[in-house]
Each structure stands twice: as structure tokens, then as C-alpha cells.
Amino acid sequence: MASDAFGAPIFVRRHKQHVEEIVSVRDAIDFLIDWTDTRHDIFAETVLRACFDVQAGTKAVGVVRDAFVKFAKRAGVWEEPET
């Protein structure tokens, strides 16, 4: 089984005071399932399907990581990594 780990973590703000580190496709799936549970967001649902495609071996992890970053920025939950 291929690794589903992202090359670098993605930081997202789940709540006002809680920043979460997304380091793998599995983490992205968990976040997106929670996100789409309370919101109808076609872009998030598309990224979620792409995550499942990675698990099925039909998409590359890097493609999903890039899509998740775009989703997070569009949704306003992306956090700049601290340097």
C-alpha cells in the first residue's frame, strides 16, 4: 500500500482557538467529512472524493494535497505555517 502522507503539513483553523495539522490523506478525509457534515460545499465534496481516489490508487497524493490547500484557502480556514 502506498503512503498517503503529505510531504509537508497543512494547517487549518477548525475553531477560533484550534489550529489542526493535516499531514495525510486520512487527516484530510476526517476534516472534510466533519466540514461537509454541517455545510453543503461542492468543492469540499470534490476534494473528499479525490481523497478516496488516492486510497483506491487512482490519484496521486500530491494532487489531493494541492486541492486541499486550495479548498482551505477558499474556505478561509488555511493557516500560514509558522517559520
mmCIF file of C-alpha atoms in Angstrom, residues 18-78:
data_model
loop_
_atom_site.group_PDB
_atom_site.id
_atom_site.type_symbol
_atom_site.label_atom_id
_atom_site.label_comp_id
_atom_site.label_asym_id
_atom_site.label_seq_id
_atom_site.Cartn_x
_atom_site.Cartn_y
_atom_site.Cartn_z
ATOM 1 C CA HIS A 18 -7.900 25.494 17.465
ATOM 2 C CA VAL A 19 -5.403 25.024 14.636
ATOM 3 C CA GLU A 20 -5.200 21.499 13.277
ATOM 4 C CA GLU A 21 -2.311 19.899 11.423
ATOM 5 C CA ILE A 22 -3.295 17.860 8.358
ATOM 6 C CA VAL A 23 -0.431 15.521 7.450
ATOM 7 C CA SER A 24 -2.098 12.816 5.366
ATOM 8 C CA VAL A 25 -4.993 11.959 3.113
ATOM 9 C CA ARG A 26 -6.662 10.269 6.096
ATOM 10 C CA ASP A 27 -6.447 13.526 8.099
ATOM 11 C CA ALA A 28 -7.901 15.415 5.125
ATOM 12 C CA ILE A 29 -10.762 12.904 4.888
ATOM 13 C CA ASP A 30 -11.569 13.295 8.587
ATOM 14 C CA PHE A 31 -11.551 17.092 8.304
ATOM 15 C CA LEU A 32 -13.637 17.142 5.122
ATOM 16 C CA ILE A 33 -16.226 14.698 6.467
ATOM 17 C CA ASP A 34 -16.710 16.942 9.504
ATOM 18 C CA TRP A 35 -16.795 20.027 7.260
ATOM 19 C CA THR A 36 -19.397 18.649 4.850
ATOM 20 C CA ASP A 37 -21.497 17.282 7.713
ATOM 21 C CA THR A 38 -22.650 20.818 8.539
ATOM 22 C CA ARG A 39 -22.145 22.601 5.185
ATOM 23 C CA HIS A 40 -23.039 21.964 1.568
ATOM 24 C CA ASP A 41 -19.754 22.745 -0.172
ATOM 25 C CA ILE A 42 -19.332 21.219 -3.626
ATOM 26 C CA PHE A 43 -15.603 21.994 -3.694
ATOM 27 C CA ALA A 44 -15.039 20.232 -0.350
ATOM 28 C CA GLU A 45 -17.073 17.264 -1.569
ATOM 29 C CA THR A 46 -14.978 17.095 -4.742
ATOM 30 C CA VAL A 47 -11.737 17.131 -2.742
ATOM 31 C CA LEU A 48 -13.175 14.435 -0.462
ATOM 32 C CA ARG A 49 -13.910 12.211 -3.479
ATOM 33 C CA ALA A 50 -10.349 12.810 -4.686
ATOM 34 C CA CYS A 51 -9.070 11.660 -1.282
ATOM 35 C CA PHE A 52 -10.983 8.414 -1.710
ATOM 36 C CA ASP A 53 -9.433 8.096 -5.176
ATOM 37 C CA VAL A 54 -5.981 8.235 -3.552
ATOM 38 C CA GLN A 55 -6.978 5.403 -1.254
ATOM 39 C CA ALA A 56 -8.178 3.440 -4.294
ATOM 40 C CA GLY A 57 -4.857 4.091 -6.015
ATOM 41 C CA THR A 58 -6.256 6.160 -8.890
ATOM 42 C CA LYS A 59 -4.958 9.611 -7.873
ATOM 43 C CA ALA A 60 -1.622 10.882 -6.616
ATOM 44 C CA VAL A 61 -1.233 12.189 -3.074
ATOM 45 C CA GLY A 62 0.311 15.442 -4.336
ATOM 46 C CA VAL A 63 -2.755 16.250 -6.411
ATOM 47 C CA VAL A 64 -5.007 15.867 -3.382
ATOM 48 C CA ARG A 65 -2.669 17.884 -1.164
ATOM 49 C CA ASP A 66 -2.755 20.770 -3.645
ATOM 50 C CA ALA A 67 -6.548 20.543 -3.910
ATOM 51 C CA PHE A 68 -6.910 20.502 -0.112
ATOM 52 C CA VAL A 69 -4.761 23.650 0.181
ATOM 53 C CA LYS A 70 -6.955 25.386 -2.417
ATOM 54 C CA PHE A 71 -10.070 24.294 -0.529
ATOM 55 C CA ALA A 72 -8.664 25.534 2.812
ATOM 56 C CA LYS A 73 -7.735 28.930 1.348
ATOM 57 C CA ARG A 74 -11.107 29.290 -0.377
ATOM 58 C CA ALA A 75 -12.959 28.301 2.804
ATOM 59 C CA GLY A 76 -10.920 30.734 4.901
ATOM 60 C CA VAL A 77 -9.533 28.063 7.235
ATOM 61 C CA TRP A 78 -5.967 27.883 5.904
#
